[in-house]
Amino acid sequence: MMIHTNNYILNIKELWDDVPEEYLSHKERYENAIKKAFIVLKVLRQLHTGNIQITDHRTPTNVYSIQDGIFRNVNPLLIHIGLFWSTIAAQASTEQQAEWLQPDSSMIGTYVQTELGHGSFIRGIETTATYDSTTDEFILHTPRLSAYKWWPGGLGNTANACLVMAQLYINGTCHGLHIFLAQIRDFDTHKPLPGIKVGEIGPKMGFNTADNGFLGFDNHRIPRTNMLMKNVQVLRDGTYVKPKHDKLTYGSMLLTRVTLISDLAYQLSKAATIAVRYSAVRRQSPIKSNEPERQILDFVSQQHKLFITIASSHVYRVVGLWMWNSHKRVTADIHEGNMGQLPELHALACCLKAISSRDASALVEQCRLACGGHGYMMASNLPQIYAYTTAAVTYEGEYTVLLLQTARYLVKFWRLAAEHKPLPQNFAYFEDYIKKNFEQWRNSPEGIIEGFKAIVAGKTKAAYDTLQCNLRNGREFEEAWNMASVQLTNASEAYARSLLCEVFWKETVQLSTKVSKSLAIVLEQLAELYLMYWALEKHGDLLLYSTISRNDIEALQSRYEELLALIRPNAVGLVDAFDIRDEVLCSTLGAYDGRVYERMMEEASKSPLNEDVVNESFHKYIRPVTMKNKL
Ligand SMILES: CCCCCCCCCCCCCCCCC/C=C/C(=O)SCCNC(=O)CCNC(=O)[C@H](O)C(C)(C)COP(=O)(O)OP(=O)(O)OC[C@H]1O[C@@H](n2cnc3c(N)ncnc32)[C@H](O)[C@@H]1OP(=O)(O)O
Ligand SMILES: Cc1cc2nc3c(=O)[nH]c(=O)nc-3n(C[C@H](O)[C@H](O)[C@H](O)COP(=O)(O)OP(=O)(O)OC[C@H]3O[C@@H](n4cnc5c(N)ncnc54)[C@H](O)[C@@H]3O)c2cc1C
């Protein structure tokens, strides 16, 4: 039977809510989500074992692309599928993968790294894994409250196993962070095993079906062979066999940061679809007093708020794929023992995950604000998309922490440039900046890309010079670094923006040669709009570090406004092209049929507060006050 996954899933009625989850309790929301999660997992397993033949072979992405509609919030198995499986596949030995990655495995896992006391500084993680050679086991232990694992998705009630990041001790020597597989609940009864204290952390701003939990180990024993041993081994006699690179253990964070860029593109496409479609339906205020009220999409200020969101979704789709391919290439090199490209991949993943999540969070909020009061309704789905998206600024590497990682990379190459040592081609512009080989400003995409490189060079130089000045003033390096950290993060942000503009423009120009002329025009307008938008946002930096003039900036503003007008006729077509089904969009404002007010009223009627003409609280609380002594 050849079917399309989407249609197969869409026909499973129990997956599609009758009662909006906003009217469920914290517990009901979880139970409702788990019911759906295991229906989806069963479908994935049937697809994996070929029990369901499908026409669409992008299954995981396909199922993923509609799971938003199923869960409205988050699939409680997201970490099981998105991190637990992927970490085992990337860091477990062949034998371990054969044992643990069975399609019908009883394990439902999560990725357990963050502790109450440590999230960013993972070398400070306190959970220990001590090798006991007498029993050929590791003893997992949580020495104090701050060492309790806190946050992992699915940990509260769902997971019966987990990958634990812990400090490895052998014969009193600490070998640093390693990953261990630990069963935490009985597969049959689901009761926590002896020595395991586990629970759910309570309501959050979003992710309220993610079942985030806490976990403490009380001298919990696991077999030695439960340490993930693809890159590193502990032998039966306690011999420690070092990995080829001590950050391979951090590989899951690197992969998730790369994956997140594409996920954020998808979140932006949803928010843009909702806000642009609503702006085409909503009429508010005439432009000329003697004319009818206009579509708010005709207001240039509204176009300024929304078209950057359409463009940014494409930027992160393109850059997300570029980073995915880079990750595949570097991973293949690492498999061959070549670690040379890992530092660059880490630096790019850090700044691009940081900036993409910050952009996406701000732009989803901008879409909500652009929809006025109706955007503030849960039924618009914009609040949920915001709550989901803004979490990405924090998890998988907090924004500032990751930008500082990229700053280490930039400072390293600036030092080479300052010492007139050879530079890789992608940093040749550092040398140009030092030699003041500045190109005359051009008000073109290529000119803007060069301008953003000048900003990177200028900001990196400024941060580096401050660092050197702090050191000359007798500060220790770490203190000098901390004192320069604002400038360091600014340099990393500029580097990310420079990459985004360059990669997106180049990919768009290439793509334009493969599509129809009319489509190529629209794609290049979107790409040019992105570059113009950010050149105007960063015009101060361009004035500081490039050869742009005030007249050039005024010309950029004019061209930007031209582009808004050019894109306006295609705006609805551009978001329709994201092709997000109404069942996935879950939005009264963004539905394809544009029946906004009817859908808003339909959703309002589902409120339990509309079940009774007079709510019982009138008789209990209101009437005794308002009608006292009046009868
Ligand atoms: C139904 C179908 C479903 C399908 C789903 C599948 C699709 C999924 C879609 C995507 C959606 C995903 C949603 C995710 C939901 C939430 C999940 C969240 C999970 C988590 O949050 S897990 C925990 C994450 N935690 C972190 O990220 C911690 C951040 N901190 C760190 O990474 C480190 O502490 C550090 C990097 C900041 C510092 O580390 P350390 O102190 O050890 O290192 P130094 O700063 O001293 O640097 C030393 C040198 O090491 C290099 N380095 C550091 N890290 C790496 C690395 N990862 N790789 C390579 N190299 C690294 C530094 O660059 C230094 O090198 P240098 O040369 O000396 O500069
Ligand atoms: C929705 C969600 C899901 C999550 N899922 C998981 C999961 O499945 N598994 C898991 O293990 N974890 C998970 N986490 C935890 C997440 O990885 C951490 O919250 C994240 O790494 C940030 O660490 P933290 O919370 O300790 O913040 P902190 O690091 O304490 O950050 C607080 C502030 O301190 C600043 N700061 C910290 N270090 C530095 C520094 N060196 N220099 C300058 N400023 C600094 C930060 O910039 C920030 O402003 C999740 C978190 C969320 C919100």
mmCIF file of C-alpha atoms in Angstrom, residues 1-12 43 46-47 50-59 62:
data_model
loop_
_atom_site.group_PDB
_atom_site.id
_atom_site.type_symbol
_atom_site.label_atom_id
_atom_site.label_comp_id
_atom_site.label_asym_id
_atom_site.label_seq_id
_atom_site.Cartn_x
_atom_site.Cartn_y
_atom_site.Cartn_z
ATOM 1 C CA MET A 1 0.000 0.000 0.000
ATOM 2 C CA MET A 2 1.649 3.225 -1.129
ATOM 3 C CA ILE A 3 0.483 6.161 1.007
ATOM 4 C CA HIS A 4 1.792 9.584 1.985
ATOM 5 C CA THR A 5 2.976 9.812 5.578
ATOM 6 C CA ASN A 6 1.178 13.103 6.118
ATOM 7 C CA ASN A 7 -2.168 11.667 5.061
ATOM 8 C CA TYR A 8 -1.557 8.496 7.083
ATOM 9 C CA ILE A 9 -0.839 10.520 10.212
ATOM 10 C CA LEU A 10 -3.637 12.979 9.524
ATOM 11 C CA ASN A 11 -6.114 10.123 9.417
ATOM 12 C CA ILE A 12 -5.217 8.995 12.937
ATOM 13 C CA VAL A 43 4.021 4.793 13.203
ATOM 14 C CA GLN A 46 6.115 0.587 11.457
ATOM 15 C CA LEU A 47 7.690 2.838 8.819
ATOM 16 C CA GLY A 50 8.439 -1.419 6.430
ATOM 17 C CA ASN A 51 4.993 -2.328 7.773
ATOM 18 C CA ILE A 52 3.763 0.895 6.209
ATOM 19 C CA GLN A 53 4.841 1.652 2.658
ATOM 20 C CA ILE A 54 5.000 5.364 1.990
ATOM 21 C CA THR A 55 5.502 7.522 -1.069
ATOM 22 C CA ASP A 56 7.405 10.169 0.825
ATOM 23 C CA HIS A 57 10.881 9.027 1.832
ATOM 24 C CA ARG A 58 11.645 12.099 3.947
ATOM 25 C CA THR A 59 9.860 10.286 6.764
ATOM 26 C CA ASN A 62 7.952 14.592 7.217
#
